[in-house]
């Protein structure tokens, strides 16, 4: 029986204490933490009816299993006392020390934020996942131990999830699969990651889990025979070629259930069609012997060379080192992993291997934690950025000098440029991949050698705002978004000055001098989209000019009154005579895009705000007008929503859409039968242009998986 199965069966304080004593040295300080936790949680019960203190004791067992020190054990034992009892953080710090108090504080903040965010009417999945793990990650940047304790806490919750009602089981399992398992992977703790994935899979897709489980049970005898036969053959090859029986260990296994499920989904096949269902792991003392084993297997058996991966020479970012190869043998295919004993410890325990064994392989690269500190993003933006960093399968590419860069599969050359340095990404002009010139959006492959060509001094690179969705890394997306926002701000400022110049038929220098004198220049960009602000600035300038006698001869004050001119779905606010609004041929902006209007004679030419021709005309001093899309124009949206499996659920949703004045264009149901909910895709029209407001209203009643506009736009 494995460790986690044993732990799941603990249901008394005595058995939990016995397990903790078997795993760790219970020092006086740890014993004191046990006593405090027992007293603080006295009388409290879990949903299963067992004493609550069993939970922190079991969390401490998991922390001990992964080599946690005395401070981590104390924090694990006390992690719920500040939240759930009358015991305060000051009490913890006074009775223990700053280090224990610091860890308990970090863990308590994570819980406080999660509860606070889940209490509002925000999208449930985003609230449960993105918000909680943003705080968790930020709390762990300075002390990774807090993250390991929190994952251990979640692991024990998953072991005892059967005590909760089905809807809570599913929500907690989803959060675990989306948040905690990927973090365990990033920390290199494969044993925790796999256990979290399989147990989450059991609750989220119970039917799929049972099918895989039944298949393995039905074919267990055949699978065991195949694995034993292959293991004996490999063992014989090693013994006949200089290996001593004590020098190596061979472990055979069937792939984890969730790993099987993912492969079935990716390949679109049934379980009986998965080729590498069977796996063998060979563990030897040294790296050199790993390569000797690889050579022997490839020479004496039939390798699938295209599936060879050498993570010993080029480790993964989480410190994982193993050679992967695939072998044909007896009409069966086996995945073979070859590693050293130290690499095995590191793979199983990740960052904790260095606590548990004081040795091991490489430490995981924790730079991804620092990359997630985007304080100003909306939660949707943060979730997307973090998802790209956490939920990715890595590949390795090289710089021309041989430096190694880990990028997600599907990353493009521009992702590599930003991985090297943000300045390289901002100024990238082209790329060379394996000495061939390619686009910056060229997808990269494992092992590519990439060189980035940057612009020369004096050259400018326009922001590539249409490319934000094409890059895969959060680093690239974030820098490109900032670059586009800065460019738009600059364009808005120049546009505002041109609009004011046109209103007053004055020089841009005169307008700018007044704005600077009155400290309005830093906010003048608002005048492009805020009509009230534009009128306030206009009236302020008019009052100033009216006091200057030399100006009164050049302007008639009564000519400054704005008129509202509507041309189809375009609205202009101007004091000039305009008889036509024309969409120019160069950029074809669509409804919802950022636009500007250039005045030529009595016509307004409408351009996309990032149109190079429009920017060029603006810089040459063209007259400009205040322009907006007409409010009555409807936008088209696609929404994916989780509906309860009950009569009338769709009718209620359609009723809410009708109340919001949404015109439903199409409805499509998920064909998969789910126990508690089904997914429904709806396309509808709405006059509401603020997608965040629309999402907020709908999320109060329904679980919104996705809501996006179907109109073409340069910027999302």
XYZ file of C-alpha atoms in Angstrom:
716
model
C 0.000 0.000 0.000
C 1.525 3.362 -1.009
C 2.004 6.341 1.303
C -1.038 8.344 0.138
C -3.393 5.360 0.383
C -2.204 4.774 3.960
C -2.734 8.433 4.793
C -6.273 8.435 3.348
C -7.247 5.710 5.837
C -6.171 7.660 8.938
C -9.290 8.721 10.851
C -8.129 9.193 14.443
C -5.732 11.447 16.333
C -3.812 8.421 17.642
C -3.157 6.935 14.174
C -2.207 10.361 12.787
C 0.289 10.912 15.626
C 1.738 7.436 15.138
C 2.246 8.119 11.428
C 3.927 11.469 12.119
C 6.301 9.862 14.650
C 7.245 7.246 12.045
C 8.094 9.904 9.468
C 9.872 12.621 11.434
C 11.713 13.363 14.624
C 9.168 15.006 16.911
C 11.284 17.657 18.637
C 10.027 19.599 21.689
C 9.136 22.481 19.350
C 7.106 20.201 17.064
C 5.441 18.584 20.088
C 4.489 22.057 21.314
C 2.896 22.774 17.900
C 0.966 19.474 18.165
C -0.282 20.471 21.627
C -1.307 23.973 20.472
C -3.122 22.623 17.381
C -4.904 19.966 19.472
C -6.048 22.547 22.035
C -7.015 25.193 19.441
C -9.090 22.745 17.352
C -10.639 20.999 20.376
C -14.282 20.171 19.697
C -14.022 20.923 15.968
C -14.992 18.169 13.510
C -14.459 17.766 9.776
C -17.367 17.041 7.411
C -16.575 13.330 7.788
C -17.108 13.558 11.553
C -13.475 12.893 12.553
C -11.634 15.377 14.836
C -10.427 18.393 12.858
C -6.891 18.183 14.276
C -6.379 14.978 12.265
C -6.134 17.208 9.167
C -3.158 19.374 10.254
C -1.482 16.246 11.643
C -1.814 14.539 8.250
C -0.604 17.667 6.423
C 2.454 17.564 8.702
C 2.897 13.891 7.731
C 3.003 14.841 4.040
C 5.445 17.680 4.746
C 7.609 15.236 6.757
C 7.442 12.682 3.921
C 8.939 15.330 1.631
C 11.723 16.169 4.066
C 10.287 19.314 5.626
C 12.303 20.829 8.464
C 11.163 21.609 12.008
C 9.814 25.039 11.033
C 7.770 23.585 8.147
C 6.307 20.886 10.417
C 5.254 23.508 12.969
C 3.689 25.705 10.255
C 1.856 22.684 8.794
C 0.444 21.831 12.220
C -0.617 25.440 12.873
C -1.701 26.454 9.359
C -5.435 26.554 10.235
C -5.362 27.877 13.813
C -5.311 31.585 12.874
C -8.143 31.154 10.377
C -10.410 28.744 12.268
C -9.756 29.355 15.982
C -9.302 32.169 18.516
C -5.530 31.749 18.242
C -3.932 34.830 16.625
C -0.819 35.286 14.500
C 0.737 37.226 17.378
C 0.162 34.184 19.625
C 1.986 31.976 17.091
C 4.940 34.353 16.826
C 5.153 34.778 20.589
C 5.042 31.070 21.427
C 7.229 29.921 18.540
C 9.403 32.302 16.485
C 9.332 34.701 13.563
C 10.072 31.975 10.997
C 7.093 29.822 11.998
C 4.876 32.931 12.256
C 6.018 34.092 8.823
C 5.033 30.784 7.193
C 1.678 30.606 9.007
C 0.984 34.214 7.979
C 1.691 33.431 4.301
C -0.612 30.386 4.425
C -3.382 32.311 6.221
C -3.256 35.165 3.676
C -3.759 32.666 0.896
C -6.918 31.331 2.563
C -8.256 34.817 3.390
C -7.928 35.996 -0.206
C -9.523 32.840 -1.554
C -12.539 33.105 0.740
C -12.931 36.816 0.061
C -12.859 36.387 -3.695
C -15.167 33.366 -3.717
C -17.781 35.315 -1.758
C -18.420 37.768 -4.585
C -20.319 37.126 -7.813
C -17.300 36.742 -10.036
C -16.808 33.866 -12.463
C -16.495 30.804 -10.225
C -13.700 29.092 -12.115
C -11.584 32.256 -12.322
C -12.209 33.094 -8.679
C -11.420 29.591 -7.496
C -8.325 29.248 -9.623
C -6.709 32.453 -10.782
C -7.275 34.655 -7.750
C -6.330 32.080 -5.143
C -3.192 30.950 -6.852
C -2.021 34.476 -7.698
C -1.895 35.221 -3.976
C -0.433 31.805 -3.285
C 2.364 32.332 -5.773
C 3.108 35.884 -4.696
C 3.197 34.778 -1.052
C 5.660 32.038 -2.002
C 8.153 34.054 -4.056
C 10.245 34.851 -0.984
C 9.750 31.464 0.699
C 9.009 28.418 -1.414
C 8.287 26.407 1.751
C 4.852 28.064 2.032
C 3.944 26.708 -1.400
C 5.034 23.157 -0.512
C 2.953 23.249 2.701
C -0.078 24.599 0.814
C 0.184 21.840 -1.813
C 0.481 19.273 1.002
C -2.657 20.784 2.557
C -4.489 20.396 -0.747
C -3.191 16.830 -1.121
C -4.790 15.779 2.165
C -8.027 17.553 1.208
C -8.089 15.483 -1.984
C -7.520 12.291 0.043
C -10.652 13.055 2.100
C -12.829 14.625 -0.594
C -15.421 11.858 -0.479
C -16.936 13.454 2.659
C -18.169 16.476 0.667
C -21.264 16.783 -1.586
C -20.701 16.081 -5.325
C -20.787 19.726 -6.508
C -18.056 20.696 -4.026
C -16.008 17.637 -4.916
C -16.052 18.684 -8.569
C -15.202 22.339 -7.883
C -12.281 21.497 -5.586
C -11.023 18.833 -8.004
C -11.143 21.324 -10.912
C -9.178 23.862 -8.900
C -6.654 21.186 -7.940
C -6.160 20.080 -11.531
C -5.893 23.640 -12.865
C -3.753 25.121 -10.083
C -2.050 22.785 -7.648
C -0.988 19.934 -9.944
C 0.761 22.284 -12.427
C 2.551 24.025 -9.544
C 3.693 20.656 -8.159
C 5.012 19.934 -11.662
C 6.866 23.252 -11.753
C 8.423 22.403 -8.381
C 9.515 19.065 -9.846
C 7.516 16.996 -7.337
C 6.267 14.330 -9.758
C 4.839 12.032 -7.070
C 2.570 14.819 -5.741
C 1.685 16.084 -9.194
C 0.621 12.627 -10.436
C -1.401 11.882 -7.306
C -3.211 15.237 -7.477
C -3.985 14.712 -11.180
C -5.365 11.194 -10.800
C -7.527 12.028 -7.786
C -8.875 15.184 -9.507
C -9.566 13.170 -12.653
C -11.632 10.703 -10.574
C -14.034 13.466 -9.441
C -14.157 15.599 -12.622
C -14.617 12.813 -15.187
C -15.808 9.813 -13.155
C -17.127 7.895 -16.177
C -13.846 8.218 -18.096
C -11.904 7.251 -14.979
C -13.991 4.122 -14.487
C -13.593 3.082 -18.140
C -9.803 3.297 -17.915
C -9.795 1.561 -14.532
C -11.991 -1.247 -15.875
C -9.781 -1.704 -18.949
C -6.665 -1.999 -16.789
C -8.417 -4.506 -14.489
C -9.737 -6.576 -17.413
C -6.283 -6.716 -18.996
C -4.185 -6.839 -15.835
C -2.938 -10.391 -16.417
C -1.869 -9.673 -19.998
C -0.271 -6.366 -18.982
C 1.651 -8.000 -16.115
C 2.956 -10.764 -18.382
C 4.112 -8.272 -21.023
C 5.866 -6.055 -18.481
C 7.546 -9.018 -16.749
C 8.748 -10.442 -20.051
C 10.190 -7.112 -21.202
C 11.766 -6.394 -17.810
C 13.510 -9.784 -17.827
C 14.802 -9.192 -21.346
C 16.213 -5.754 -20.401
C 17.750 -7.180 -17.228
C 19.423 -9.951 -19.191
C 20.872 -7.456 -21.702
C 22.395 -5.413 -18.875
C 23.789 -8.443 -17.008
C 25.393 -9.784 -20.182
C 27.136 -6.458 -20.819
C 29.025 -5.741 -17.639
C 26.313 -4.588 -15.230
C 26.131 -6.141 -11.787
C 22.708 -7.105 -10.462
C 23.199 -4.709 -7.509
C 24.090 -1.808 -9.825
C 20.671 -1.249 -11.346
C 16.967 -1.299 -10.558
C 14.184 -1.869 -13.082
C 10.643 -0.761 -12.260
C 7.690 -1.444 -14.531
C 4.307 0.236 -14.492
C 1.241 1.189 -16.489
C 0.863 4.889 -17.307
C -1.084 6.973 -14.767
C -4.831 7.157 -15.473
C -4.866 10.908 -16.115
C -1.859 10.615 -18.428
C -3.728 7.912 -20.383
C -6.827 10.140 -20.557
C -4.836 13.119 -21.876
C -3.235 11.006 -24.576
C -6.658 9.651 -25.590
C -7.949 13.236 -25.903
C -4.911 14.523 -27.817
C -4.805 11.631 -30.260
C -8.576 11.092 -30.482
C -8.180 7.358 -29.832
C -9.499 4.738 -27.419
C -7.394 3.261 -24.647
C -6.757 0.085 -26.652
C -5.137 2.229 -29.373
C -2.571 3.906 -27.113
C 0.805 2.556 -28.135
C 3.004 3.354 -25.122
C 0.630 2.278 -22.365
C 3.406 0.215 -20.763
C 6.440 1.866 -19.190
C 9.739 0.681 -17.707
C 12.159 2.745 -15.635
C 15.838 1.763 -15.386
C 17.832 3.338 -12.546
C 21.654 3.171 -12.481
C 24.407 4.845 -10.397
C 25.942 7.335 -12.875
C 25.035 9.494 -15.874
C 27.592 7.688 -18.026
C 25.886 4.374 -17.296
C 22.563 5.900 -18.415
C 24.031 6.396 -21.881
C 25.542 2.889 -21.822
C 22.092 1.435 -21.073
C 20.592 3.523 -23.893
C 23.212 2.246 -26.338
C 22.655 -1.374 -25.353
C 18.878 -1.136 -25.726
C 19.101 0.604 -29.096
C 21.653 -1.919 -30.389
C 19.849 -5.061 -29.271
C 16.180 -4.016 -29.530
C 14.161 -1.899 -31.965
C 14.069 1.808 -30.955
C 11.652 4.436 -32.251
C 14.414 6.974 -32.773
C 12.071 9.906 -33.433
C 10.806 9.644 -29.856
C 14.202 9.822 -28.138
C 14.452 12.679 -25.602
C 17.609 13.403 -23.633
C 16.709 15.385 -20.522
C 20.004 14.489 -18.851
C 22.084 16.605 -21.226
C 19.359 19.250 -21.382
C 17.228 19.130 -18.193
C 13.710 20.496 -17.975
C 13.148 23.783 -16.181
C 11.836 21.976 -13.111
C 15.148 20.107 -12.761
C 13.864 16.855 -14.291
C 16.660 14.682 -15.743
C 15.935 11.385 -17.502
C 16.487 9.828 -20.913
C 13.212 8.849 -22.611
C 13.182 6.346 -25.435
C 10.549 4.088 -26.996
C 11.177 0.430 -27.834
C 9.356 -2.014 -30.150
C 9.412 -5.514 -28.704
C 7.202 -8.502 -29.436
C 4.491 -6.465 -31.219
C 4.312 -4.174 -28.179
C 5.632 -0.698 -27.582
C 7.287 0.265 -24.286
C 8.243 3.689 -22.994
C 11.654 3.354 -21.340
C 13.054 5.920 -18.899
C 16.716 5.814 -17.870
C 18.032 7.837 -14.921
C 20.436 7.750 -11.969
C 19.383 7.163 -8.369
C 19.932 10.855 -7.569
C 17.880 11.850 -10.608
C 15.114 9.511 -9.438
C 14.986 11.166 -6.020
C 14.937 14.583 -7.656
C 12.167 13.549 -10.071
C 9.964 12.164 -7.293
C 10.531 14.898 -4.720
C 11.618 17.919 -6.816
C 12.543 20.946 -4.747
C 11.958 18.816 -1.620
C 14.668 16.290 -2.623
C 17.281 18.685 -1.319
C 15.551 18.779 2.070
C 14.877 15.039 2.227
C 18.199 13.688 0.948
C 20.562 16.682 1.220
C 21.650 15.792 -2.304
C 20.022 14.800 -5.563
C 19.904 16.228 -9.064
C 19.390 19.765 -10.235
C 17.189 22.186 -8.341
C 14.088 23.416 -10.215
C 14.274 26.794 -11.903
C 11.855 29.004 -9.959
C 12.128 32.018 -12.272
C 8.520 31.381 -13.386
C 7.376 32.577 -9.948
C 8.937 35.994 -10.550
C 7.398 36.152 -14.027
C 3.888 36.038 -12.511
C 4.074 39.346 -10.623
C 1.669 41.293 -12.852
C -0.041 43.466 -10.277
C -1.981 45.731 -12.660
C -3.604 43.119 -14.870
C -7.253 42.211 -14.673
C -7.784 38.727 -13.278
C -8.653 37.447 -16.768
C -5.349 38.763 -18.122
C -3.412 37.339 -15.181
C -5.110 33.983 -15.597
C -4.206 33.831 -19.284
C -0.589 34.855 -18.614
C -0.156 32.419 -15.762
C -1.852 29.617 -17.684
C 0.728 29.960 -20.448
C 3.553 29.618 -17.922
C 2.117 26.829 -15.780
C 0.214 24.670 -18.245
C 2.880 24.124 -20.828
C 4.856 21.269 -22.251
C 8.432 22.444 -22.623
C 10.811 22.317 -25.540
C 14.409 23.489 -25.742
C 15.901 25.893 -28.290
C 19.416 27.299 -28.511
C 20.972 30.687 -29.083
C 23.825 30.865 -31.637
C 26.299 30.720 -28.721
C 24.718 27.537 -27.318
C 22.686 29.081 -24.476
C 19.629 26.973 -23.625
C 16.114 28.439 -23.511
C 13.031 26.506 -22.360
C 9.899 27.572 -24.243
C 6.382 26.116 -24.434
C 5.610 23.839 -27.349
C 4.168 26.032 -30.107
C 6.293 29.067 -29.178
C 7.384 31.307 -32.052
C 10.635 33.127 -32.799
C 9.333 36.305 -31.136
C 8.819 34.347 -27.887
C 12.502 33.433 -28.038
C 13.442 37.088 -28.599
C 11.601 38.143 -25.439
C 13.063 35.186 -23.514
C 16.552 36.519 -24.301
C 15.724 40.115 -23.262
C 12.743 42.437 -23.442
C 14.748 44.953 -25.509
C 15.556 42.222 -28.044
C 11.855 41.404 -28.332
C 10.764 45.044 -28.626
C 13.318 45.722 -31.383
C 13.219 42.380 -33.225
C 13.005 42.714 -36.994
C 13.509 39.163 -38.273
C 14.815 35.780 -37.193
C 17.207 33.108 -38.414
C 16.228 29.558 -37.484
C 18.934 27.003 -38.247
C 20.561 29.711 -40.444
C 17.397 30.184 -42.532
C 15.656 33.575 -42.485
C 12.077 33.244 -41.221
C 9.199 35.347 -39.912
C 9.139 36.322 -36.254
C 5.933 34.262 -36.032
C 7.684 31.100 -37.243
C 6.820 28.234 -34.817
C 9.946 26.730 -33.288
C 10.808 23.048 -32.909
C 12.753 21.267 -30.215
C 16.480 21.750 -30.807
C 16.243 24.752 -33.160
C 19.100 27.263 -33.168
C 17.604 30.751 -33.231
C 19.174 34.120 -33.904
C 17.220 37.376 -33.715
C 17.961 40.318 -36.019
C 17.199 43.660 -34.372
C 16.618 47.040 -35.982
C 19.576 49.330 -36.580
C 20.053 52.553 -34.620
C 17.535 55.140 -35.755
C 15.091 52.549 -37.116
C 11.707 52.188 -35.457
C 9.655 49.038 -34.977
C 5.915 49.631 -34.829
C 4.102 47.732 -32.070
C 2.782 44.403 -33.290
C -0.588 44.571 -31.568
C -2.188 42.031 -33.898
C 0.470 39.497 -32.875
C -0.307 39.318 -29.151
C -2.415 36.182 -29.560
C 0.247 34.529 -31.734
C 2.962 34.454 -29.053
C 2.766 31.813 -26.317
C 4.772 33.062 -23.338
C 3.447 35.438 -20.699
C 6.674 37.443 -20.910
C 6.144 38.179 -24.617
C 2.419 38.890 -24.245
C 2.973 41.248 -21.324
C 5.744 43.273 -22.990
C 3.845 43.504 -26.280
C 0.707 44.643 -24.470
C 2.657 47.367 -22.649
C 4.299 48.424 -25.914
C 0.912 48.687 -27.643
C -0.635 50.596 -24.750
C 2.242 53.091 -24.795
C 1.939 53.519 -28.569
C -1.828 54.054 -28.320
C -1.297 56.605 -25.553
C 1.172 58.471 -27.763
C -1.243 58.381 -30.742
C -4.117 59.539 -28.510
C -2.089 62.509 -27.292
C -1.197 63.604 -30.844
C -4.803 63.060 -31.972
C -6.160 65.160 -29.098
C -3.814 68.009 -29.977
C -4.883 67.820 -33.637
C -8.582 67.807 -32.662
C -8.104 70.935 -30.526
C -6.040 72.579 -33.264
C -8.902 71.908 -35.718
C -11.555 73.239 -33.304
C -9.730 76.548 -32.778
C -8.112 76.782 -36.216
C -4.923 77.500 -34.328
C -1.386 76.137 -34.314
C -0.563 72.960 -32.421
C 2.276 74.757 -30.616
C -0.152 77.367 -29.241
C -2.505 74.652 -27.971
C 0.346 72.650 -26.419
C 1.805 75.715 -24.706
C -1.550 76.430 -23.051
C -1.960 72.799 -21.951
C 1.513 72.716 -20.417
C 0.960 76.017 -18.673
C -2.224 74.623 -17.088
C -0.782 71.142 -16.459
C -3.248 69.439 -18.774
C -0.712 67.982 -21.200
C -0.172 64.705 -19.297
C -3.916 63.854 -19.393
C -4.870 65.318 -22.755
C -5.004 61.846 -24.353
C -8.389 61.422 -22.621
C -9.919 63.964 -24.988
C -9.891 61.350 -27.762
C -12.541 59.138 -26.118
C -14.020 61.283 -23.305
C -16.325 63.903 -24.855
C -17.055 65.598 -21.511
C -13.332 66.057 -20.878
C -12.805 67.387 -24.412
C -15.559 70.002 -23.904
C -14.047 71.048 -20.557
C -10.632 71.559 -22.172
C -12.230 73.370 -25.118
C -14.097 75.754 -22.815
C -10.971 76.374 -20.753
C -8.929 77.242 -23.845
C -11.750 79.396 -25.232
C -11.900 81.381 -21.985
C -8.158 81.915 -22.085
C -8.122 82.966 -25.731
C -11.103 85.256 -25.227
C -9.017 87.270 -22.771
C -6.340 87.831 -25.385
C -7.305 90.749 -27.585
C -5.022 89.718 -30.433
C -6.812 86.409 -30.633
C -10.389 87.750 -30.789
C -9.772 88.980 -34.273
C -8.924 85.525 -35.475
C -11.801 83.533 -34.044
C -15.517 83.835 -33.523
C -16.501 82.403 -30.178
C -19.972 81.341 -31.410
C -18.312 79.098 -33.993
C -16.980 76.825 -31.236
C -20.278 75.118 -30.471
C -20.216 71.348 -31.132
C -22.630 69.610 -33.491
C -23.404 65.902 -33.386
C -23.174 64.397 -36.871
C -24.164 60.748 -37.454
C -23.171 58.806 -40.565
C -24.412 55.180 -40.393
C -22.541 53.743 -37.381
C -20.097 56.684 -37.048
C -20.745 59.705 -34.782
C -18.685 62.905 -35.075
C -18.600 65.782 -32.569
C -17.296 68.924 -34.281
C -17.769 72.646 -34.862
C -16.900 72.214 -38.569
C -19.187 71.416 -41.504
C -18.814 67.751 -42.454
C -21.104 66.192 -45.055
C -19.656 62.669 -45.369
C -17.767 60.031 -43.362
C -15.675 57.639 -45.461
C -13.815 54.493 -44.445
C -10.455 54.833 -46.153
C -9.102 51.996 -48.283
C -5.870 51.423 -46.332
C -6.938 49.759 -43.069
C -10.664 48.826 -43.131
C -11.434 49.149 -39.387
C -14.257 46.958 -38.085
C -16.843 47.899 -35.502
C -15.246 48.001 -32.049
C -11.745 48.805 -33.314
C -9.907 51.881 -32.084
C -10.514 54.575 -34.728
C -9.636 58.181 -35.586
C -11.023 60.682 -38.101
C -8.954 62.884 -40.438
C -10.670 65.963 -41.924
C -10.108 66.657 -45.589
C -12.262 69.505 -46.933
C -15.788 68.637 -45.721
C -15.187 64.901 -45.445
C -14.103 62.776 -42.471
C -11.858 59.842 -43.377
C -12.057 57.033 -40.791
C -8.907 55.002 -40.081
C -7.829 52.391 -37.602
C -5.837 54.078 -34.856
C -2.744 51.974 -35.669
C -2.937 52.629 -39.425
C 0.497 53.745 -40.649
C -0.954 56.007 -43.339
C -3.184 57.765 -40.792
C -0.265 58.206 -38.376
C 1.819 59.640 -41.211
C -0.933 62.150 -42.127
C -1.331 63.106 -38.468
C 2.391 63.827 -38.157
C 2.185 66.037 -41.266
C -0.345 68.259 -39.466
C -3.677 67.026 -40.824
C -6.850 68.317 -39.185
C -8.677 65.751 -37.028
C -12.133 65.274 -35.500
C -13.625 63.622 -32.416
C -15.132 60.292 -33.548
C -16.951 57.376 -31.898
C -18.906 54.349 -32.959
C -22.668 54.802 -32.778
C -24.069 53.325 -29.563
C -26.975 51.627 -31.266
C -24.603 49.376 -33.192
C -24.857 45.832 -31.836
C -21.869 43.641 -31.100
C -21.867 39.870 -31.559
C -20.677 37.584 -28.770
C -19.939 33.902 -28.272
C -20.613 32.505 -24.808
C -19.831 29.039 -23.426
C -21.772 28.421 -20.225
C -22.086 25.451 -17.857
C -25.779 24.672 -17.334
C -27.183 22.408 -14.656
C -28.567 19.124 -15.934
C -32.159 19.940 -15.059
C -35.375 20.788 -16.831
C -35.772 24.422 -17.872
C -32.110 25.437 -17.404
C -31.745 26.635 -21.002
C -35.104 28.420 -20.904
C -34.032 30.384 -17.818
C -30.783 31.376 -19.524
C -32.644 32.538 -22.643
C -34.992 34.525 -20.410
C -32.070 36.341 -18.791
C -30.598 37.101 -22.232
C -33.957 38.575 -23.280
C -34.014 40.817 -20.184
C -30.532 42.053 -21.144
C -31.863 42.858 -24.654
C -29.655 40.184 -26.220
C -30.752 38.694 -29.531
C -29.814 34.975 -29.600
C -28.464 33.893 -32.989
C -27.579 30.236 -32.320
C -27.482 27.636 -29.528
C -25.348 24.487 -29.478
C -25.248 21.838 -26.725
C -22.256 19.795 -25.596
C -22.930 16.265 -26.793
C -21.033 14.679 -23.864
C -23.269 13.416 -21.073
C -22.122 14.884 -17.787
C -23.487 14.032 -14.373
C -24.041 17.527 -12.991
C -23.783 19.976 -15.880
C -23.577 20.316 -19.637
C -21.793 22.922 -21.715
C -23.825 25.170 -23.970
C -22.476 27.538 -26.647
C -24.626 30.566 -27.474
C -24.014 33.278 -30.057
C -25.963 36.487 -29.499
C -26.123 40.195 -30.376
C -26.089 42.910 -27.739
C -25.912 46.700 -27.627
C -23.613 46.378 -24.601
C -20.054 47.060 -25.729
C -18.490 46.605 -22.298
C -17.760 42.868 -22.266
C -16.615 42.949 -18.628
C -19.965 44.383 -17.488
C -21.817 41.801 -19.547
C -19.712 38.994 -18.067
C -20.292 40.285 -14.536
C -24.089 40.361 -14.966
C -24.261 36.875 -16.492
C -21.830 35.399 -13.937
C -24.188 36.293 -11.094
C -26.542 33.556 -12.326
C -24.394 31.212 -14.409
C -20.950 29.666 -14.582
C -19.412 31.361 -17.617
C -16.554 29.375 -19.143
C -15.881 31.819 -22.002
C -17.333 35.094 -23.259
C -15.757 36.784 -26.263
C -16.675 39.203 -29.041
C -16.909 37.787 -32.556
C -16.222 41.144 -34.228
C -12.878 41.504 -35.942
C -10.628 43.833 -33.965
C -6.972 44.718 -33.950
C -6.880 44.746 -30.152
C -8.718 42.435 -27.801
